[in-house]
Short mmCIF file of C-alpha atoms and ligand atoms in Angstrom, two decimals:
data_model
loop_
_atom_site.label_atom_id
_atom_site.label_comp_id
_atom_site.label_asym_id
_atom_site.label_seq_id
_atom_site.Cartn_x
_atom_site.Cartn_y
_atom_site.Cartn_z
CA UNK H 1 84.16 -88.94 81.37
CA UNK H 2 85.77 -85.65 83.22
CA UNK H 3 89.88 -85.87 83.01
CA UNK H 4 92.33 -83.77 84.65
CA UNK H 5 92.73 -81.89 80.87
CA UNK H 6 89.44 -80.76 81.32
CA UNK H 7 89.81 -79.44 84.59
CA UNK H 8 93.32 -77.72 84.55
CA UNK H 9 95.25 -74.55 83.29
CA UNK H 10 98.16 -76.78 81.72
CA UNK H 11 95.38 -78.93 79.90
CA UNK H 12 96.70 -82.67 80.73
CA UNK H 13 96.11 -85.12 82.83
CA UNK H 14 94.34 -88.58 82.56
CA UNK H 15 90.85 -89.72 82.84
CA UNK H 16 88.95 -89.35 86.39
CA UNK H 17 87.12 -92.61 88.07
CA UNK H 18 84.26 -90.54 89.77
CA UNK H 19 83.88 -86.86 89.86
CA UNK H 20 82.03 -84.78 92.45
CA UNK H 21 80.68 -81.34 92.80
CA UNK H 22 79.13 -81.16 95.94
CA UNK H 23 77.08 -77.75 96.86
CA UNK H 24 76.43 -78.20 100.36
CA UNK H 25 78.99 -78.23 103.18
CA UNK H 26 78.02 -81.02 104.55
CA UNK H 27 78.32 -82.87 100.98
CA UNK H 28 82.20 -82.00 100.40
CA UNK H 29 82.87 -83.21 103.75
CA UNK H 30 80.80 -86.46 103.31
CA UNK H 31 82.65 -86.64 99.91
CA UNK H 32 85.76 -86.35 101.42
CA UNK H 33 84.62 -88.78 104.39
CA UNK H 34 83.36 -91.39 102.13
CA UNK H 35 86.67 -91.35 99.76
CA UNK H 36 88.86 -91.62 102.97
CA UNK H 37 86.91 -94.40 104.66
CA UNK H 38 87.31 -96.67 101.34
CA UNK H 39 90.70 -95.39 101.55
CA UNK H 40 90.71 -94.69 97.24
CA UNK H 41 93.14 -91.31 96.15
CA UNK H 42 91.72 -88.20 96.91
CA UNK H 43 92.09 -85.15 94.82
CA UNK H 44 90.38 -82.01 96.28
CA UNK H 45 90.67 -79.91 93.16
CA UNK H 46 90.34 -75.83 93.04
CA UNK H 47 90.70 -74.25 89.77
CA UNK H 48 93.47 -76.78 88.57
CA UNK H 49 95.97 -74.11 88.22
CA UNK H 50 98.53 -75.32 90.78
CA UNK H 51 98.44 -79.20 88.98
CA UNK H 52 100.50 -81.29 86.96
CA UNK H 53 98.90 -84.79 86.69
CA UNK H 54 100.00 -87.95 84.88
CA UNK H 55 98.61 -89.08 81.44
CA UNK H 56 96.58 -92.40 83.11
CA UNK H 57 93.41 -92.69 84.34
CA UNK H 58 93.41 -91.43 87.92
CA UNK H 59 91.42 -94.42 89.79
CA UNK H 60 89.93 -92.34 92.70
CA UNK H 61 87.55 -89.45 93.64
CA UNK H 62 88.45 -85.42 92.72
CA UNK H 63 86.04 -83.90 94.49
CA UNK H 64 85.17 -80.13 93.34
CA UNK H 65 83.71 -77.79 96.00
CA UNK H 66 80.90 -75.73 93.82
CA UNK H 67 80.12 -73.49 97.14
CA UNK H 68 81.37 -69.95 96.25
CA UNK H 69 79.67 -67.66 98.46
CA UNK H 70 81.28 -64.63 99.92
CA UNK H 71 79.83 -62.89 102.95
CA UNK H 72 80.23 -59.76 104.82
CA UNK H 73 79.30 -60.66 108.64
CA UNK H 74 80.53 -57.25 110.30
CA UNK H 75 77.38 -54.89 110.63
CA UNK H 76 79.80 -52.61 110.78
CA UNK H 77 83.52 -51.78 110.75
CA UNK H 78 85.06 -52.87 113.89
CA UNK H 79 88.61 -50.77 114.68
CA UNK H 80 91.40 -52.51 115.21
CA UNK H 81 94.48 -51.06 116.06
CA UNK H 82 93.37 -47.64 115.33
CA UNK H 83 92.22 -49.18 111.26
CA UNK H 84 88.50 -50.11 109.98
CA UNK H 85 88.73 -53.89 109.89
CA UNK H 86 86.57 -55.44 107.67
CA UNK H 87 85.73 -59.43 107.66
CA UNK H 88 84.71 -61.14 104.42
CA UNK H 89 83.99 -64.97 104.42
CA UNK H 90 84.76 -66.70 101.23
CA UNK H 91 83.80 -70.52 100.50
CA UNK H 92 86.53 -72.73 99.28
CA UNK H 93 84.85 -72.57 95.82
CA UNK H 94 85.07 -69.73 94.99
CA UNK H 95 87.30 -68.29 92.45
CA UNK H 96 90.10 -65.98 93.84
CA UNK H 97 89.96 -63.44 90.98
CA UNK H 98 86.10 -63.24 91.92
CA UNK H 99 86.59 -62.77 95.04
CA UNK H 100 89.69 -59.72 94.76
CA UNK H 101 87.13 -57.86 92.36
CA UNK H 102 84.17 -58.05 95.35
CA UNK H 103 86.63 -56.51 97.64
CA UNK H 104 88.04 -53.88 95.37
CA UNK H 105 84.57 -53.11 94.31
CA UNK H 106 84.15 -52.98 98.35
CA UNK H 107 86.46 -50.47 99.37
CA UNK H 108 88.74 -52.85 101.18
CA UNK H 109 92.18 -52.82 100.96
CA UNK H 110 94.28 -56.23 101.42
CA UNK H 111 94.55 -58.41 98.57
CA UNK H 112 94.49 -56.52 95.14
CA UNK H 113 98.11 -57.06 94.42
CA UNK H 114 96.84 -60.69 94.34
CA UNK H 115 94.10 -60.29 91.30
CA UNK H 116 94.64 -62.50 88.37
CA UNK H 117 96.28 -65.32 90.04
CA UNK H 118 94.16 -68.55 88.64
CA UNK H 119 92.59 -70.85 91.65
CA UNK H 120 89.97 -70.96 94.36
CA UNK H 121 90.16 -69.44 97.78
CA UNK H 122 90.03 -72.80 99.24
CA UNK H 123 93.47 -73.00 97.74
CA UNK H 124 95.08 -69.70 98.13
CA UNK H 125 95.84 -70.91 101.61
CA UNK H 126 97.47 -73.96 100.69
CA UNK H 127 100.45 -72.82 99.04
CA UNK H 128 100.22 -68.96 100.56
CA UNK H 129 99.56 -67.18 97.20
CA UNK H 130 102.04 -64.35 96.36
CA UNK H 131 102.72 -61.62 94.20
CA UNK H 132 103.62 -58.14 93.78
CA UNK H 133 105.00 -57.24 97.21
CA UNK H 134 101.78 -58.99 98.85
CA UNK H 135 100.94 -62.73 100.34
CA UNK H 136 97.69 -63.98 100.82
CA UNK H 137 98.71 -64.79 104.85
CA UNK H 138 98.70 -61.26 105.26
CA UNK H 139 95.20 -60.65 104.84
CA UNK H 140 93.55 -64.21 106.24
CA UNK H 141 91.55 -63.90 109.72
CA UNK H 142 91.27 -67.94 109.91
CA UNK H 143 90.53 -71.52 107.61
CA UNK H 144 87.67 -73.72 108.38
CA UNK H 145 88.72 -76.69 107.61
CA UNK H 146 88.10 -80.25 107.46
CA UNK H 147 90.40 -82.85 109.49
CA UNK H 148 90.65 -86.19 107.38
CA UNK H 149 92.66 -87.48 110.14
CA UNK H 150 90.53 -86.55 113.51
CA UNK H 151 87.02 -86.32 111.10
CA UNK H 152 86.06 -83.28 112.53
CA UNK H 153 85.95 -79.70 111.39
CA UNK H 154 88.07 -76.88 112.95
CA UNK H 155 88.91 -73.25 112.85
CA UNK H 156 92.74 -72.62 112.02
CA UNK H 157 93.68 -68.74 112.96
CA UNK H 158 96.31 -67.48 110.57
CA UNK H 159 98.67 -67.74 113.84
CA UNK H 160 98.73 -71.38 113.39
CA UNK H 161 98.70 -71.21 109.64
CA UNK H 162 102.42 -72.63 109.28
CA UNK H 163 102.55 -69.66 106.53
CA UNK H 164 106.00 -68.95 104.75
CA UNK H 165 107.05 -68.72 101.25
CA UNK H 166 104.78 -70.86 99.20
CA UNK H 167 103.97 -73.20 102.16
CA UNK H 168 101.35 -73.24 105.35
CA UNK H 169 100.49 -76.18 107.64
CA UNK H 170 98.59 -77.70 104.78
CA UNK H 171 101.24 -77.87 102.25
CA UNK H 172 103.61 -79.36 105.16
CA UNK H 173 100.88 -82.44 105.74
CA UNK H 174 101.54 -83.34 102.14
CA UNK H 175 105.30 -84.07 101.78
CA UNK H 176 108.09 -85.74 103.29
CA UNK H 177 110.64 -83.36 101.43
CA UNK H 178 110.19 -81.00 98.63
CA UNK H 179 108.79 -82.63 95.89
CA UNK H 180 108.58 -86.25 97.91
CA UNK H 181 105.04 -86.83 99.02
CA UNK H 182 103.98 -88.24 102.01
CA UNK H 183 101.85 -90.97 101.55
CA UNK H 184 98.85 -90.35 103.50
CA UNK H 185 97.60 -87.05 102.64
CA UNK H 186 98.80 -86.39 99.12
CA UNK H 187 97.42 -85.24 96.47
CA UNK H 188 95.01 -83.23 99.03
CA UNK H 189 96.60 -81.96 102.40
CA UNK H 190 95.36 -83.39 105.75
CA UNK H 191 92.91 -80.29 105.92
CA UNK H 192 90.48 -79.94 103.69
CA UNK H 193 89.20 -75.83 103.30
CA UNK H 194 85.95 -75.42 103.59
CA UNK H 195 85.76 -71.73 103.87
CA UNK H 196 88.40 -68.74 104.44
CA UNK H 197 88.04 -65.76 106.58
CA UNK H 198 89.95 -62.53 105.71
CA UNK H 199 90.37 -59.30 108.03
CA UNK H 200 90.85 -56.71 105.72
CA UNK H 201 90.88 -52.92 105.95
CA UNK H 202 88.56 -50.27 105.36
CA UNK H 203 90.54 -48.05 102.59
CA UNK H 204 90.19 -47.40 98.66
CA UNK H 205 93.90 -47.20 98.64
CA UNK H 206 96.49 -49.83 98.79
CA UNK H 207 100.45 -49.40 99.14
CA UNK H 208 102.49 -50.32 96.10
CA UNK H 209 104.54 -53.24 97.09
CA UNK H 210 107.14 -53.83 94.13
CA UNK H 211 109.47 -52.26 91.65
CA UNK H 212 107.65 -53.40 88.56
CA UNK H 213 104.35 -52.69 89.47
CA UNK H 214 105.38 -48.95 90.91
CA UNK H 215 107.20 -48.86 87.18
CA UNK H 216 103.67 -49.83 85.77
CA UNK H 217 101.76 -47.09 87.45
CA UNK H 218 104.56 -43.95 87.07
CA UNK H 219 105.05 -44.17 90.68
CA UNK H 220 107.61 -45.33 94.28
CA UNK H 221 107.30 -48.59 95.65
CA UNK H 222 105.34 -47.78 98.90
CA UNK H 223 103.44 -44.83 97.51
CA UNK H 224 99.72 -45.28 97.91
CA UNK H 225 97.30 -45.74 95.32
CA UNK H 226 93.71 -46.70 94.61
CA UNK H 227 93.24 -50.43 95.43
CA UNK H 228 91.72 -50.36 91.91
CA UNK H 229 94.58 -48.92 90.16
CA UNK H 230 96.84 -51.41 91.70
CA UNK H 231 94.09 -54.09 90.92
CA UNK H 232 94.36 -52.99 86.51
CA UNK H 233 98.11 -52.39 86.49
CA UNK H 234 98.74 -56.21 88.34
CA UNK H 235 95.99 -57.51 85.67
CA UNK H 236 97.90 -55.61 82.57
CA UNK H 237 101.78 -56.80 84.21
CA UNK H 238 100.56 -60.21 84.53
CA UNK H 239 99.04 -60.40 80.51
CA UNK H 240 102.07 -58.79 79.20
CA UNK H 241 104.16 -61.98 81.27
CA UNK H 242 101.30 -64.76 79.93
CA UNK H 243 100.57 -65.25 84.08
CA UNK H 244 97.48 -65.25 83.64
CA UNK H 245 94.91 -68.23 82.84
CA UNK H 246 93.09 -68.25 79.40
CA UNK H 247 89.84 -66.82 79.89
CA UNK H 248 88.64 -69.17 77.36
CA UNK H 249 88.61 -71.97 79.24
CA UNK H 250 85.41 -71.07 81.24
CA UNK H 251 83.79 -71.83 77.84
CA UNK H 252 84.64 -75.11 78.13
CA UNK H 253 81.79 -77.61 79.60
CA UNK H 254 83.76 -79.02 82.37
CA UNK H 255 84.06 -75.08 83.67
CA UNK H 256 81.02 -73.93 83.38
CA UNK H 257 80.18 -71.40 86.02
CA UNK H 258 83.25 -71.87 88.63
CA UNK H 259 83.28 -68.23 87.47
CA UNK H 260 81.43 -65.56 87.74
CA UNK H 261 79.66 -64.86 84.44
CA UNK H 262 80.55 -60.99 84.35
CA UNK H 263 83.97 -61.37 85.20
CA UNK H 264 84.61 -63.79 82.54
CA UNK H 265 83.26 -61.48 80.18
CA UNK H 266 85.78 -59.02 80.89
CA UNK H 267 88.64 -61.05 80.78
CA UNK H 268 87.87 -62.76 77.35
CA UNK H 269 87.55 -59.03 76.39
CA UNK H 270 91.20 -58.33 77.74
CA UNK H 271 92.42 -61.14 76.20
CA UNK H 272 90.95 -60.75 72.80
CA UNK H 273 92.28 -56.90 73.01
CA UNK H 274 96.01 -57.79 73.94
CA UNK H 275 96.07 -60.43 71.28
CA UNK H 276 94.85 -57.61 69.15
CA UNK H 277 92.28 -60.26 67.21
CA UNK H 278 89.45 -58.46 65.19
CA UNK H 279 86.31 -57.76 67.11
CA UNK H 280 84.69 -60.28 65.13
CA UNK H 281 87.11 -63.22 67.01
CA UNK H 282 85.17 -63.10 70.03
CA UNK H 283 87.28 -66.09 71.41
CA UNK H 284 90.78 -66.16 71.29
CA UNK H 285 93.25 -68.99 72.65
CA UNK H 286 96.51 -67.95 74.37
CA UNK H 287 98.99 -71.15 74.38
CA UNK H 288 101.38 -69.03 76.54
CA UNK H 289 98.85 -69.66 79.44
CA UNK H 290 98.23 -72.84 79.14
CA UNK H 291 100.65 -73.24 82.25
CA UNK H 292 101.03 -73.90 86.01
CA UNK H 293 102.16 -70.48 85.89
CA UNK H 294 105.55 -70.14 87.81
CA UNK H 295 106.46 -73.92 87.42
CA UNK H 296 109.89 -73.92 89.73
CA UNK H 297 110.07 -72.68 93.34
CA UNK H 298 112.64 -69.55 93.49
CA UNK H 299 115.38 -72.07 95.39
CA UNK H 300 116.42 -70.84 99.35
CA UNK H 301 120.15 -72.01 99.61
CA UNK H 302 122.60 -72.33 102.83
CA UNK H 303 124.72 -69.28 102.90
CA UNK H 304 127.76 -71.49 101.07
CA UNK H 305 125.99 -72.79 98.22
CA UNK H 306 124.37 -69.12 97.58
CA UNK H 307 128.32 -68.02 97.60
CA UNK H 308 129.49 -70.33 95.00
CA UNK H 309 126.36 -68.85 92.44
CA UNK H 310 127.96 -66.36 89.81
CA UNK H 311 128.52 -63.01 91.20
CA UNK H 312 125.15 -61.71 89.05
CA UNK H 313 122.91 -64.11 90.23
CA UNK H 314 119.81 -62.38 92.48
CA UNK H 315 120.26 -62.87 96.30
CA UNK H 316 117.71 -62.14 98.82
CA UNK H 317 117.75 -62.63 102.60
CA UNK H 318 115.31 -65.83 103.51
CA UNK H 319 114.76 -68.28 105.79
CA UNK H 320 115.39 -72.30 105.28
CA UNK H 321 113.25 -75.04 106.43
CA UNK H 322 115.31 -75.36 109.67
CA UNK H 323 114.55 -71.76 110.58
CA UNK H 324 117.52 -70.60 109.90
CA UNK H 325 118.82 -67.86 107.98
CA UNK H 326 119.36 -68.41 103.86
CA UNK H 327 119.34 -66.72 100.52
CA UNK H 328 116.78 -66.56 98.20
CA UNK H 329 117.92 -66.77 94.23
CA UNK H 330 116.26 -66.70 91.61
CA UNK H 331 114.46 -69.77 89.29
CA UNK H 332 113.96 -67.81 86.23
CA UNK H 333 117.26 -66.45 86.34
CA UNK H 334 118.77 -69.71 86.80
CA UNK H 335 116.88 -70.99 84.38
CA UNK H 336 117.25 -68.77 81.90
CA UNK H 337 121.30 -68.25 82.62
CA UNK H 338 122.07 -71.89 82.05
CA UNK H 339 120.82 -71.53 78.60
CA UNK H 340 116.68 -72.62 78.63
CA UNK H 341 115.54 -68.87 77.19
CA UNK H 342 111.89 -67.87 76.63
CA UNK H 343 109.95 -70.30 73.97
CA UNK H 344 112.98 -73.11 74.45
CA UNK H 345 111.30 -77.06 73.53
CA UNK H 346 113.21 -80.24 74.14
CA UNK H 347 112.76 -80.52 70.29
CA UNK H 348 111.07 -78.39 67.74
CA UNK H 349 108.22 -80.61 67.09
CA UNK H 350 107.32 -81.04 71.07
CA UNK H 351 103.80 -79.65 71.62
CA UNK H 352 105.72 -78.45 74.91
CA UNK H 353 107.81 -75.40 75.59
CA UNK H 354 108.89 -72.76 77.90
CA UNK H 355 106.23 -69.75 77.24
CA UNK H 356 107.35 -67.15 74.76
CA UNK H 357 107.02 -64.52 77.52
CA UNK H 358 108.53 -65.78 80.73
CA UNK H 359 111.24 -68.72 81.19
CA UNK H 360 109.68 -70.23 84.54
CA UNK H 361 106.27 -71.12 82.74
CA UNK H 362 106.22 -74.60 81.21
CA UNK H 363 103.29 -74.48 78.56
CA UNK H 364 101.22 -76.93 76.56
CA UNK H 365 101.63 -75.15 73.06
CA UNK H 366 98.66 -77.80 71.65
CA UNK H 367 98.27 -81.09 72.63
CA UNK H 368 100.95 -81.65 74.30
CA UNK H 369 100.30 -84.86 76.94
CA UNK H 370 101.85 -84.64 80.70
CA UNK H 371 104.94 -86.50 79.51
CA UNK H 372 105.83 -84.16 77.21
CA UNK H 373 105.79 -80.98 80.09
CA UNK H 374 107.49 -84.06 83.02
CA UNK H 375 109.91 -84.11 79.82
CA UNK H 376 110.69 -80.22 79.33
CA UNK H 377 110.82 -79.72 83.47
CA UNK H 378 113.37 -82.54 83.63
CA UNK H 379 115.36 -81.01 80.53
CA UNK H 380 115.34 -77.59 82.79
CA UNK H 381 115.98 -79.55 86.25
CA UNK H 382 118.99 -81.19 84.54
CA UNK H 383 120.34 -77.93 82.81
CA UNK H 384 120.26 -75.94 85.84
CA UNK H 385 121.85 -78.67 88.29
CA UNK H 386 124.75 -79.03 85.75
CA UNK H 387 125.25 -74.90 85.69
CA UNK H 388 124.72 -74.58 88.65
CA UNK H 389 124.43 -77.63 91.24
CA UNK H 390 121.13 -76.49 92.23
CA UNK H 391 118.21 -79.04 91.47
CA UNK H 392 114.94 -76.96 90.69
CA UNK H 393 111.35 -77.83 92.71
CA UNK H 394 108.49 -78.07 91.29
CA UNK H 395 105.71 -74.99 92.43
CA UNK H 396 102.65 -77.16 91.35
CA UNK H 397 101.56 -80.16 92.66
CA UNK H 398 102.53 -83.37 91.08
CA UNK H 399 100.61 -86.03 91.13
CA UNK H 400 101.41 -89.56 89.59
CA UNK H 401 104.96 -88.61 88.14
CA UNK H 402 108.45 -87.97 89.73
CA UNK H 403 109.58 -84.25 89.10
CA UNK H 404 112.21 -84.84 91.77
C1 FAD I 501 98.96 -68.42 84.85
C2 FAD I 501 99.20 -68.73 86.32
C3 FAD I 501 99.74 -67.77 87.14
C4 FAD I 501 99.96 -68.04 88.50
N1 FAD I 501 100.48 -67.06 89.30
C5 FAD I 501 100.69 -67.29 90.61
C6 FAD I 501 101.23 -66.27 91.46
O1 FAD I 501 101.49 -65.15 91.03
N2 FAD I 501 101.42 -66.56 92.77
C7 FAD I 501 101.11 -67.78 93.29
O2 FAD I 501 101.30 -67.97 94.50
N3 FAD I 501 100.59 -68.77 92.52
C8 FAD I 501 100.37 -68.56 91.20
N4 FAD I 501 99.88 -69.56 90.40
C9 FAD I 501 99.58 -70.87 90.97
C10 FAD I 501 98.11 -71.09 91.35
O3 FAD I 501 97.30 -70.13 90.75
C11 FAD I 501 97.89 -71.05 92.86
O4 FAD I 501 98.68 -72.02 93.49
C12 FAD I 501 96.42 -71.29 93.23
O5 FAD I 501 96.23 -70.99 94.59
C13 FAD I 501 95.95 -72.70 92.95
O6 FAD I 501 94.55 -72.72 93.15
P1 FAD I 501 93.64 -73.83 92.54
O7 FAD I 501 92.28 -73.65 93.09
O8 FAD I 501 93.74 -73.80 91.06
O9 FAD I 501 94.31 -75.14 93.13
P2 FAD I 501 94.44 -76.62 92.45
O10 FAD I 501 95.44 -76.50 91.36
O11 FAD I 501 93.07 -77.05 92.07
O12 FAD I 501 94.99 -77.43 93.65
C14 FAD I 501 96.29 -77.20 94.16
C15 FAD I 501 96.45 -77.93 95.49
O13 FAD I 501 95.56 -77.38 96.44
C16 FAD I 501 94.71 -78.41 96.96
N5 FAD I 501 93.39 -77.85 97.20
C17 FAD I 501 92.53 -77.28 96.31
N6 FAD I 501 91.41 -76.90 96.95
C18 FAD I 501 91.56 -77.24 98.25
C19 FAD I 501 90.76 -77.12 99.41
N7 FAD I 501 89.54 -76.59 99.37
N8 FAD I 501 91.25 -77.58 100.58
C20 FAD I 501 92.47 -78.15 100.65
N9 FAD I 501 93.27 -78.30 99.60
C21 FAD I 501 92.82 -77.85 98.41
C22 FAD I 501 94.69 -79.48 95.89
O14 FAD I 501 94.32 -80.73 96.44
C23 FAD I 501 96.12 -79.43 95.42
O15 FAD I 501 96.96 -80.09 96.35
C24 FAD I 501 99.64 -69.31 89.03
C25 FAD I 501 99.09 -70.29 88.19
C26 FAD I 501 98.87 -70.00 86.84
C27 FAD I 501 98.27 -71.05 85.95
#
């Protein structure tokens, strides 16, 4: 039986009633259908990278979208504003690294400060992927998506999107308040992507969006450089913090081919090499990325709580829920100033623990269960709150536990 440790980065999670890979359109959205008409839990699931799930036996569908075509449909580069603007359609199945190496490999500029992050493109959108100066809203054209409430499919432009900081319209159909799920659509939003659209441009260089990355590649944030370039500097930044997933875990039967075959290849081959293991360990494990990656949002404050942070503490000009204006701060800094420092476990013998190379990862160092990471993020919640009075939120999704 297929369980939620099987089909996640983390590695936990309880046993799954029925599992479904459907690899027709029409079959995710009958999956979906039939699921929501019997009215048991729903998990759409990507790559499992963005979910925490309880230890018991999850007594509904997860349905798996094993579509992970990507198209081309311009004949030819239309111009837009004076650029080449290429479209590529992606299925919601298919992995995002994939998918950043086809367009690379393309010529097209748009998304390669986004390679490496673990997932699907159906779920890029969901949470608005970010990194490195670049967010995945920038580069999408429109969702297709499915409707569980209306039952019918529709095309979303990026207008209507909802994007912001780790949220779109999708993300928004799933809670009440951070961390407090509504109860209809959750642990899958209201839409359900089927495919992706991106409107990218014609160019082998991309601009370097971000301090470390420019420090990386010798150059000035906002020089240009070749998309490529960008695309192995973000890959070697992200090993040397453990954000990456484990390669190895395409090995495993339950991930068989949600991959493509060749790019798997490579990134066992960059793992084995930064782990420096002997040529004759073709396949090595990496406990610090056994995570959710980041596993706290970076908390947007009112202007007078962001005063009464210590003087140090990072600030950055953002926008709160309300629309109105806020400051950004810092997780990992908050985390790791109230005293929770890289490698940090509840207690020495807990399979859990922050990762060894960056404090906002929570990793399962072994076999740890989800109780034992629900324990370490509430150790961390409670730490900060008493430092600082502000309570950390959960990145991934939770499902089944309380990681208010
Ligand atoms: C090592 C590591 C590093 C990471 N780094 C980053 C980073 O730099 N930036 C960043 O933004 N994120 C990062 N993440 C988080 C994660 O990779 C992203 O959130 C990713 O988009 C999740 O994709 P997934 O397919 O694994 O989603 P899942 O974990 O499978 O699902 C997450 C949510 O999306 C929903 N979902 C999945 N597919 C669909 C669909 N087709 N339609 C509707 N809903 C769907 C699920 O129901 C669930 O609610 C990182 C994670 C890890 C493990």
């Amino acid at each position: 039986m297929t369980s939620f440790a099987d089909l996640t980065t983390i590695g936990v999670g309880g046993h799954i009633a029925r599992f479904i890979e459907p690899t027709s359109r029409v079959g995710v959205i009958e999956a979906v259908e039939d699921a929501d008409s019997k009215g048991l839990p729903l998990c759409v699931i990507g790559g499992g990278s963005n979910l925490l799930v309880a230890d018991g036996p999850f007594n509904g569908v997860v349905v798996r979208d094993a579509r992970r075509q990507i198209t081309v449909p311009d004949e030819a580069a239309p111009v837009e504003n004076g650029e080449r603007i290429v479209h590529v359609n992606a299925e919601a199945g298919c992995n995002w690294d994939d998918f950043v190496a086809f367009t690379v490999e393309l010529g097209l500029e748009g998304v390669e400060g986004l390679s490496g992050i673990p997932g699907t493109v159906g779920a890029s959108v969901v949470q608005n992927i970010g990194a490195y100066g670049q967010e995945v809203a920038g580069a999408v054209e429109s969702v297709e998506a499915w409707d569980r409430r209306d039952k019918r499919t529709l095309n979303i432009a990026a207008a209507d999107m909802g994007f912001g900081y780790r949220m779109s319209a999708l993300k928004t159909s799933m809670y009440q308040a951070p961390a407090v799920p509504a109860g209809e659509f959750f642990p899958t939003p209201r839409y359900v992507v089927l495919s992706v659209t991106f409107a990218l441009r014609h160019s082998a260089t991309g601009t370097v969006g971000y301090g470390q990355l420019a420090k990386a590649l010798g150059v000035e944030v906002c020089d240009r450089m070749e998309t490529a370039a960008i695309r192995n500097a973000v890959l070697k930044v992200r090993a040397a913090k453990g954000m990456l997933e484990d390669a190895a875990r395409y090995l495993q039967p339950a991930m068989a081919g949600t991959k493509r075959d060749v790019n798997v290849r490579i990134a066992l081959e960059a793992q084995r090499r930064q782990l420096a293991a002997g040529a004759d360990t073709p396949v090595v494990r990496d406990p610090d990325r056994h995570s959710c990656g980041s596993f706290f949002m970076n908390p947007v404050l009112p202007a007078d709580a962001a005063d009464r942070l210590p003087q140090d503490a990072p600030r950055f000009p953002a926008t709160l829920p309300d629309g109105t204006a806020g400051v950004k701060t810092s997780a990992a800094w908050l985390i790791d100033h109230a005293g929770f420092h890289k490698g940090f476990k509840v207690d020495e013998s807990s399979p859990a623990g922050l990762s060894t190379l960056h404090a906002l990862a929570l990793t399962n160092r072994g076999d740890a269960a989800a109780s034992d990471i629900a324990a370490l993020a509430h150790a961390v919640q409670d730490g900060v709150e008493a430092a600082f009075g502000v309570r950390l939120v959960p990145e991934p999704v939770v499902v089944g536990m309380d990681l208010r």
